[in-house]
mmCIF file with all atom_site columns, C-alpha atoms in Angstrom:
data_model
loop_
_atom_site.group_PDB
_atom_site.id
_atom_site.type_symbol
_atom_site.label_atom_id
_atom_site.label_alt_id
_atom_site.label_comp_id
_atom_site.label_asym_id
_atom_site.label_entity_id
_atom_site.label_seq_id
_atom_site.pdbx_PDB_ins_code
_atom_site.Cartn_x
_atom_site.Cartn_y
_atom_site.Cartn_z
_atom_site.occupancy
_atom_site.B_iso_or_equiv
_atom_site.pdbx_formal_charge
_atom_site.auth_seq_id
_atom_site.auth_comp_id
_atom_site.auth_asym_id
_atom_site.auth_atom_id
_atom_site.pdbx_PDB_model_num
ATOM 1   C CA . UNK A 1 1   ? 296.906 93.854  281.475 1.00 0.00 ? 24  UNK A CA 1
ATOM 2   C CA . UNK A 1 2   ? 296.244 97.515  282.144 1.00 0.00 ? 25  UNK A CA 1
ATOM 3   C CA . UNK A 1 3   ? 292.605 97.781  283.224 1.00 0.00 ? 26  UNK A CA 1
ATOM 4   C CA . UNK A 1 4   ? 292.593 101.599 283.271 1.00 0.00 ? 27  UNK A CA 1
ATOM 5   C CA . UNK A 1 5   ? 291.095 102.053 279.766 1.00 0.00 ? 28  UNK A CA 1
ATOM 6   C CA . UNK A 1 6   ? 288.296 99.580  280.521 1.00 0.00 ? 29  UNK A CA 1
ATOM 7   C CA . UNK A 1 7   ? 287.536 101.203 283.888 1.00 0.00 ? 30  UNK A CA 1
ATOM 8   C CA . UNK A 1 8   ? 287.628 104.631 282.246 1.00 0.00 ? 31  UNK A CA 1
ATOM 9   C CA . UNK A 1 9   ? 285.065 103.496 279.653 1.00 0.00 ? 32  UNK A CA 1
ATOM 10  C CA . UNK A 1 10  ? 282.712 102.417 282.460 1.00 0.00 ? 33  UNK A CA 1
ATOM 11  C CA . UNK A 1 11  ? 283.243 105.718 284.282 1.00 0.00 ? 34  UNK A CA 1
ATOM 12  C CA . UNK A 1 12  ? 282.660 107.700 281.081 1.00 0.00 ? 35  UNK A CA 1
ATOM 13  C CA . UNK A 1 13  ? 279.356 105.916 280.436 1.00 0.00 ? 36  UNK A CA 1
ATOM 14  C CA . UNK A 1 14  ? 278.350 106.497 284.054 1.00 0.00 ? 37  UNK A CA 1
ATOM 15  C CA . UNK A 1 15  ? 279.157 110.212 283.678 1.00 0.00 ? 38  UNK A CA 1
ATOM 16  C CA . UNK A 1 16  ? 277.188 110.526 280.430 1.00 0.00 ? 39  UNK A CA 1
ATOM 17  C CA . UNK A 1 17  ? 274.133 108.887 281.991 1.00 0.00 ? 40  UNK A CA 1
ATOM 18  C CA . UNK A 1 18  ? 274.603 110.511 285.415 1.00 0.00 ? 41  UNK A CA 1
ATOM 19  C CA . UNK A 1 19  ? 274.793 107.228 287.314 1.00 0.00 ? 42  UNK A CA 1
ATOM 20  C CA . UNK A 1 20  ? 276.227 108.094 290.707 1.00 0.00 ? 43  UNK A CA 1
ATOM 21  C CA . UNK A 1 21  ? 278.180 105.269 292.318 1.00 0.00 ? 44  UNK A CA 1
ATOM 22  C CA . UNK A 1 22  ? 281.174 104.684 294.589 1.00 0.00 ? 45  UNK A CA 1
ATOM 23  C CA . UNK A 1 23  ? 283.885 102.278 293.461 1.00 0.00 ? 46  UNK A CA 1
ATOM 24  C CA . UNK A 1 24  ? 284.549 99.573  296.053 1.00 0.00 ? 47  UNK A CA 1
ATOM 25  C CA . UNK A 1 25  ? 286.423 96.263  296.222 1.00 0.00 ? 48  UNK A CA 1
ATOM 26  C CA . UNK A 1 26  ? 289.871 95.313  294.993 1.00 0.00 ? 49  UNK A CA 1
ATOM 27  C CA . UNK A 1 27  ? 289.860 97.685  292.016 1.00 0.00 ? 50  UNK A CA 1
ATOM 28  C CA . UNK A 1 28  ? 289.319 100.598 294.399 1.00 0.00 ? 51  UNK A CA 1
ATOM 29  C CA . UNK A 1 29  ? 291.968 99.199  296.762 1.00 0.00 ? 52  UNK A CA 1
ATOM 30  C CA . UNK A 1 30  ? 294.440 98.978  293.859 1.00 0.00 ? 53  UNK A CA 1
ATOM 31  C CA . UNK A 1 31  ? 293.797 102.625 292.966 1.00 0.00 ? 54  UNK A CA 1
ATOM 32  C CA . UNK A 1 32  ? 294.558 103.472 296.607 1.00 0.00 ? 55  UNK A CA 1
ATOM 33  C CA . UNK A 1 33  ? 297.911 101.738 296.041 1.00 0.00 ? 56  UNK A CA 1
ATOM 34  C CA . UNK A 1 34  ? 297.317 98.224  297.379 1.00 0.00 ? 57  UNK A CA 1
ATOM 35  C CA . UNK A 1 35  ? 299.199 95.522  295.445 1.00 0.00 ? 58  UNK A CA 1
ATOM 36  C CA . UNK A 1 36  ? 296.069 93.498  294.630 1.00 0.00 ? 59  UNK A CA 1
ATOM 37  C CA . UNK A 1 37  ? 294.440 92.260  291.451 1.00 0.00 ? 60  UNK A CA 1
ATOM 38  C CA . UNK A 1 38  ? 290.860 91.620  290.407 1.00 0.00 ? 61  UNK A CA 1
ATOM 39  C CA . UNK A 1 39  ? 288.844 90.521  287.416 1.00 0.00 ? 62  UNK A CA 1
ATOM 40  C CA . UNK A 1 40  ? 285.997 92.960  287.935 1.00 0.00 ? 63  UNK A CA 1
ATOM 41  C CA . UNK A 1 41  ? 285.143 96.459  289.068 1.00 0.00 ? 64  UNK A CA 1
ATOM 42  C CA . UNK A 1 42  ? 282.642 96.861  291.898 1.00 0.00 ? 65  UNK A CA 1
ATOM 43  C CA . UNK A 1 43  ? 280.402 99.814  292.650 1.00 0.00 ? 66  UNK A CA 1
ATOM 44  C CA . UNK A 1 44  ? 277.812 100.653 295.279 1.00 0.00 ? 67  UNK A CA 1
ATOM 45  C CA . UNK A 1 45  ? 274.847 102.696 294.063 1.00 0.00 ? 68  UNK A CA 1
ATOM 46  C CA . UNK A 1 46  ? 271.330 103.639 295.115 1.00 0.00 ? 69  UNK A CA 1
ATOM 47  C CA . UNK A 1 47  ? 268.729 101.117 293.972 1.00 0.00 ? 70  UNK A CA 1
ATOM 48  C CA . UNK A 1 48  ? 266.085 103.445 292.530 1.00 0.00 ? 71  UNK A CA 1
ATOM 49  C CA . UNK A 1 49  ? 263.957 103.209 289.395 1.00 0.00 ? 72  UNK A CA 1
ATOM 50  C CA . UNK A 1 50  ? 265.853 106.148 287.877 1.00 0.00 ? 73  UNK A CA 1
ATOM 51  C CA . UNK A 1 51  ? 269.262 104.628 288.641 1.00 0.00 ? 74  UNK A CA 1
ATOM 52  C CA . UNK A 1 52  ? 268.209 101.279 287.177 1.00 0.00 ? 75  UNK A CA 1
ATOM 53  C CA . UNK A 1 53  ? 267.190 103.131 284.004 1.00 0.00 ? 76  UNK A CA 1
ATOM 54  C CA . UNK A 1 54  ? 270.586 104.853 284.001 1.00 0.00 ? 77  UNK A CA 1
ATOM 55  C CA . UNK A 1 55  ? 272.360 101.530 284.592 1.00 0.00 ? 78  UNK A CA 1
ATOM 56  C CA . UNK A 1 56  ? 270.592 100.069 281.542 1.00 0.00 ? 79  UNK A CA 1
ATOM 57  C CA . UNK A 1 57  ? 271.770 103.053 279.465 1.00 0.00 ? 80  UNK A CA 1
ATOM 58  C CA . UNK A 1 58  ? 275.339 102.560 280.723 1.00 0.00 ? 81  UNK A CA 1
ATOM 59  C CA . UNK A 1 59  ? 275.078 98.893  279.750 1.00 0.00 ? 82  UNK A CA 1
ATOM 60  C CA . UNK A 1 60  ? 273.885 99.786  276.239 1.00 0.00 ? 83  UNK A CA 1
ATOM 61  C CA . UNK A 1 61  ? 276.787 102.219 275.753 1.00 0.00 ? 84  UNK A CA 1
ATOM 62  C CA . UNK A 1 62  ? 279.259 99.519  276.827 1.00 0.00 ? 85  UNK A CA 1
ATOM 63  C CA . UNK A 1 63  ? 277.532 96.899  274.625 1.00 0.00 ? 86  UNK A CA 1
ATOM 64  C CA . UNK A 1 64  ? 277.166 94.865  277.799 1.00 0.00 ? 87  UNK A CA 1
ATOM 65  C CA . UNK A 1 65  ? 274.539 92.491  279.078 1.00 0.00 ? 88  UNK A CA 1
ATOM 66  C CA . UNK A 1 66  ? 273.060 93.004  282.546 1.00 0.00 ? 89  UNK A CA 1
ATOM 67  C CA . UNK A 1 67  ? 272.835 89.762  284.473 1.00 0.00 ? 90  UNK A CA 1
ATOM 68  C CA . UNK A 1 68  ? 270.208 90.308  287.137 1.00 0.00 ? 91  UNK A CA 1
ATOM 69  C CA . UNK A 1 69  ? 269.932 89.076  289.745 1.00 0.00 ? 92  UNK A CA 1
ATOM 70  C CA . UNK A 1 70  ? 273.383 87.555  289.674 1.00 0.00 ? 93  UNK A CA 1
ATOM 71  C CA . UNK A 1 71  ? 273.288 86.847  293.383 1.00 0.00 ? 94  UNK A CA 1
ATOM 72  C CA . UNK A 1 72  ? 269.598 87.321  294.312 1.00 0.00 ? 95  UNK A CA 1
ATOM 73  C CA . UNK A 1 73  ? 270.216 88.041  298.003 1.00 0.00 ? 96  UNK A CA 1
ATOM 74  C CA . UNK A 1 74  ? 272.653 90.876  297.270 1.00 0.00 ? 97  UNK A CA 1
ATOM 75  C CA . UNK A 1 75  ? 270.620 92.424  294.426 1.00 0.00 ? 98  UNK A CA 1
ATOM 76  C CA . UNK A 1 76  ? 273.872 92.547  292.452 1.00 0.00 ? 99  UNK A CA 1
ATOM 77  C CA . UNK A 1 77  ? 273.613 93.796  288.857 1.00 0.00 ? 100 UNK A CA 1
ATOM 78  C CA . UNK A 1 78  ? 276.497 92.442  286.766 1.00 0.00 ? 101 UNK A CA 1
ATOM 79  C CA . UNK A 1 79  ? 277.395 94.132  283.470 1.00 0.00 ? 102 UNK A CA 1
ATOM 80  C CA . UNK A 1 80  ? 279.332 91.824  281.159 1.00 0.00 ? 103 UNK A CA 1
ATOM 81  C CA . UNK A 1 81  ? 280.892 92.294  277.742 1.00 0.00 ? 104 UNK A CA 1
ATOM 82  C CA . UNK A 1 82  ? 283.002 89.222  276.989 1.00 0.00 ? 105 UNK A CA 1
ATOM 83  C CA . UNK A 1 83  ? 284.498 90.751  273.849 1.00 0.00 ? 106 UNK A CA 1
ATOM 84  C CA . UNK A 1 84  ? 286.389 93.422  275.783 1.00 0.00 ? 107 UNK A CA 1
ATOM 85  C CA . UNK A 1 85  ? 286.666 91.567  279.105 1.00 0.00 ? 108 UNK A CA 1
ATOM 86  C CA . UNK A 1 86  ? 284.269 93.825  280.981 1.00 0.00 ? 109 UNK A CA 1
ATOM 87  C CA . UNK A 1 87  ? 282.748 92.701  284.253 1.00 0.00 ? 110 UNK A CA 1
ATOM 88  C CA . UNK A 1 88  ? 281.346 95.485  286.404 1.00 0.00 ? 111 UNK A CA 1
ATOM 89  C CA . UNK A 1 89  ? 279.198 94.787  289.450 1.00 0.00 ? 112 UNK A CA 1
ATOM 90  C CA . UNK A 1 90  ? 276.712 97.327  290.808 1.00 0.00 ? 113 UNK A CA 1
ATOM 91  C CA . UNK A 1 91  ? 275.303 96.670  294.281 1.00 0.00 ? 114 UNK A CA 1
ATOM 92  C CA . UNK A 1 92  ? 272.847 98.667  296.380 1.00 0.00 ? 115 UNK A CA 1
ATOM 93  C CA . UNK A 1 93  ? 273.958 96.785  299.511 1.00 0.00 ? 116 UNK A CA 1
ATOM 94  C CA . UNK A 1 94  ? 277.427 95.708  300.616 1.00 0.00 ? 117 UNK A CA 1
ATOM 95  C CA . UNK A 1 95  ? 278.627 94.002  303.749 1.00 0.00 ? 118 UNK A CA 1
ATOM 96  C CA . UNK A 1 96  ? 279.763 96.304  306.556 1.00 0.00 ? 119 UNK A CA 1
ATOM 97  C CA . UNK A 1 97  ? 278.347 99.523  305.056 1.00 0.00 ? 120 UNK A CA 1
ATOM 98  C CA . UNK A 1 98  ? 275.062 100.919 306.328 1.00 0.00 ? 121 UNK A CA 1
ATOM 99  C CA . UNK A 1 99  ? 274.088 103.025 303.326 1.00 0.00 ? 122 UNK A CA 1
ATOM 100 C CA . UNK A 1 100 ? 275.228 104.632 300.113 1.00 0.00 ? 123 UNK A CA 1
ATOM 101 C CA . UNK A 1 101 ? 275.273 108.131 301.686 1.00 0.00 ? 124 UNK A CA 1
ATOM 102 C CA . UNK A 1 102 ? 277.484 106.939 304.553 1.00 0.00 ? 125 UNK A CA 1
ATOM 103 C CA . UNK A 1 103 ? 279.915 105.260 302.130 1.00 0.00 ? 126 UNK A CA 1
ATOM 104 C CA . UNK A 1 104 ? 280.036 108.336 299.895 1.00 0.00 ? 127 UNK A CA 1
ATOM 105 C CA . UNK A 1 105 ? 280.606 110.668 302.859 1.00 0.00 ? 128 UNK A CA 1
ATOM 106 C CA . UNK A 1 106 ? 283.943 108.928 303.489 1.00 0.00 ? 129 UNK A CA 1
ATOM 107 C CA . UNK A 1 107 ? 284.860 108.400 299.827 1.00 0.00 ? 130 UNK A CA 1
ATOM 108 C CA . UNK A 1 108 ? 287.465 110.405 297.924 1.00 0.00 ? 131 UNK A CA 1
ATOM 109 C CA . UNK A 1 109 ? 287.400 111.653 294.353 1.00 0.00 ? 132 UNK A CA 1
ATOM 110 C CA . UNK A 1 110 ? 290.042 110.240 292.041 1.00 0.00 ? 133 UNK A CA 1
ATOM 111 C CA . UNK A 1 111 ? 290.814 110.483 288.341 1.00 0.00 ? 134 UNK A CA 1
ATOM 112 C CA . UNK A 1 112 ? 291.133 107.144 286.532 1.00 0.00 ? 135 UNK A CA 1
ATOM 113 C CA . UNK A 1 113 ? 292.013 107.243 282.856 1.00 0.00 ? 136 UNK A CA 1
ATOM 114 C CA . UNK A 1 114 ? 290.886 110.850 282.655 1.00 0.00 ? 137 UNK A CA 1
ATOM 115 C CA . UNK A 1 115 ? 287.519 110.119 284.277 1.00 0.00 ? 138 UNK A CA 1
ATOM 116 C CA . UNK A 1 116 ? 286.478 111.210 287.758 1.00 0.00 ? 139 UNK A CA 1
ATOM 117 C CA . UNK A 1 117 ? 285.128 108.670 290.230 1.00 0.00 ? 140 UNK A CA 1
ATOM 118 C CA . UNK A 1 118 ? 284.244 108.347 293.881 1.00 0.00 ? 141 UNK A CA 1
ATOM 119 C CA . UNK A 1 119 ? 286.535 105.811 295.535 1.00 0.00 ? 142 UNK A CA 1
ATOM 120 C CA . UNK A 1 120 ? 285.520 104.134 298.791 1.00 0.00 ? 143 UNK A CA 1
ATOM 121 C CA . UNK A 1 121 ? 287.932 104.760 301.643 1.00 0.00 ? 144 UNK A CA 1
ATOM 122 C CA . UNK A 1 122 ? 290.415 101.969 302.246 1.00 0.00 ? 145 UNK A CA 1
ATOM 123 C CA . UNK A 1 123 ? 288.954 101.681 305.752 1.00 0.00 ? 146 UNK A CA 1
ATOM 124 C CA . UNK A 1 124 ? 285.492 100.981 304.285 1.00 0.00 ? 147 UNK A CA 1
ATOM 125 C CA . UNK A 1 125 ? 286.911 98.456  301.821 1.00 0.00 ? 148 UNK A CA 1
ATOM 126 C CA . UNK A 1 126 ? 288.618 96.601  304.689 1.00 0.00 ? 149 UNK A CA 1
ATOM 127 C CA . UNK A 1 127 ? 285.468 96.763  306.827 1.00 0.00 ? 150 UNK A CA 1
ATOM 128 C CA . UNK A 1 128 ? 283.371 95.369  303.985 1.00 0.00 ? 151 UNK A CA 1
ATOM 129 C CA . UNK A 1 129 ? 285.774 92.512  303.333 1.00 0.00 ? 152 UNK A CA 1
ATOM 130 C CA . UNK A 1 130 ? 285.878 91.642  307.048 1.00 0.00 ? 153 UNK A CA 1
ATOM 131 C CA . UNK A 1 131 ? 282.092 91.643  307.232 1.00 0.00 ? 154 UNK A CA 1
ATOM 132 C CA . UNK A 1 132 ? 281.699 89.465  304.133 1.00 0.00 ? 155 UNK A CA 1
ATOM 133 C CA . UNK A 1 133 ? 283.673 86.634  305.799 1.00 0.00 ? 156 UNK A CA 1
ATOM 134 C CA . UNK A 1 134 ? 284.611 85.071  302.448 1.00 0.00 ? 157 UNK A CA 1
ATOM 135 C CA . UNK A 1 135 ? 287.977 83.304  302.249 1.00 0.00 ? 158 UNK A CA 1
ATOM 136 C CA . UNK A 1 136 ? 289.071 85.364  299.240 1.00 0.00 ? 159 UNK A CA 1
ATOM 137 C CA . UNK A 1 137 ? 288.342 88.564  301.175 1.00 0.00 ? 160 UNK A CA 1
ATOM 138 C CA . UNK A 1 138 ? 290.064 87.355  304.343 1.00 0.00 ? 161 UNK A CA 1
ATOM 139 C CA . UNK A 1 139 ? 293.183 86.529  302.315 1.00 0.00 ? 162 UNK A CA 1
ATOM 140 C CA . UNK A 1 140 ? 293.579 90.100  301.049 1.00 0.00 ? 163 UNK A CA 1
ATOM 141 C CA . UNK A 1 141 ? 292.838 91.948  304.321 1.00 0.00 ? 164 UNK A CA 1
ATOM 142 C CA . UNK A 1 142 ? 296.461 91.864  305.616 1.00 0.00 ? 165 UNK A CA 1
ATOM 143 C CA . UNK A 1 143 ? 297.645 93.421  302.339 1.00 0.00 ? 166 UNK A CA 1
ATOM 144 C CA . UNK A 1 144 ? 294.998 96.144  302.562 1.00 0.00 ? 167 UNK A CA 1
ATOM 145 C CA . UNK A 1 145 ? 295.871 96.847  306.201 1.00 0.00 ? 168 UNK A CA 1
ATOM 146 C CA . UNK A 1 146 ? 299.570 97.150  305.314 1.00 0.00 ? 169 UNK A CA 1
ATOM 147 C CA . UNK A 1 147 ? 298.672 99.578  302.531 1.00 0.00 ? 170 UNK A CA 1
ATOM 148 C CA . UNK A 1 148 ? 296.464 101.612 304.869 1.00 0.00 ? 171 UNK A CA 1
ATOM 149 C CA . UNK A 1 149 ? 299.224 101.732 307.487 1.00 0.00 ? 172 UNK A CA 1
ATOM 150 C CA . UNK A 1 150 ? 301.762 102.878 304.878 1.00 0.00 ? 173 UNK A CA 1
ATOM 151 C CA . UNK A 1 151 ? 299.402 105.570 303.567 1.00 0.00 ? 174 UNK A CA 1
ATOM 152 C CA . UNK A 1 152 ? 298.737 106.850 307.088 1.00 0.00 ? 175 UNK A CA 1
ATOM 153 C CA . UNK A 1 153 ? 302.458 106.833 307.856 1.00 0.00 ? 176 UNK A CA 1
ATOM 154 C CA . UNK A 1 154 ? 303.217 108.847 304.696 1.00 0.00 ? 177 UNK A CA 1
ATOM 155 C CA . UNK A 1 155 ? 300.386 111.262 305.518 1.00 0.00 ? 178 UNK A CA 1
ATOM 156 C CA . UNK A 1 156 ? 301.848 111.904 308.977 1.00 0.00 ? 179 UNK A CA 1
ATOM 157 C CA . UNK A 1 157 ? 305.220 112.883 307.558 1.00 0.00 ? 180 UNK A CA 1
#
């Protein structure tokens, strides 16, 4: 399945409602070129009253339900639309990253399905997965490190 149209619809709704976020996780790693798969799209954002209002507007546009708190400790907001297969997670806190501004300062802009997004650096994605200490994250770290090494090698040429 090509997830680009679904991701682009999320990014378009975020643009319309001016919800600033940085894409993280395996979806971001795949856009960097890592041969990984995922069932959801993860974002880090600032947890403010205005951004929560914007997130609700994004959810309405996507005909999605916000499940909150999905994981109470993480303050994760999960947008779900089962009809189109949408699962997008928005988190104000992620393992291994001090703050949204620090993550964004190292992020790069990319175009996905015609929509612009901030993409966490592969280094930050790896750091977050290491810090999370979950088996599923540990399993993908060698693949992400190989991708990072290959990207750095190609950049040096």
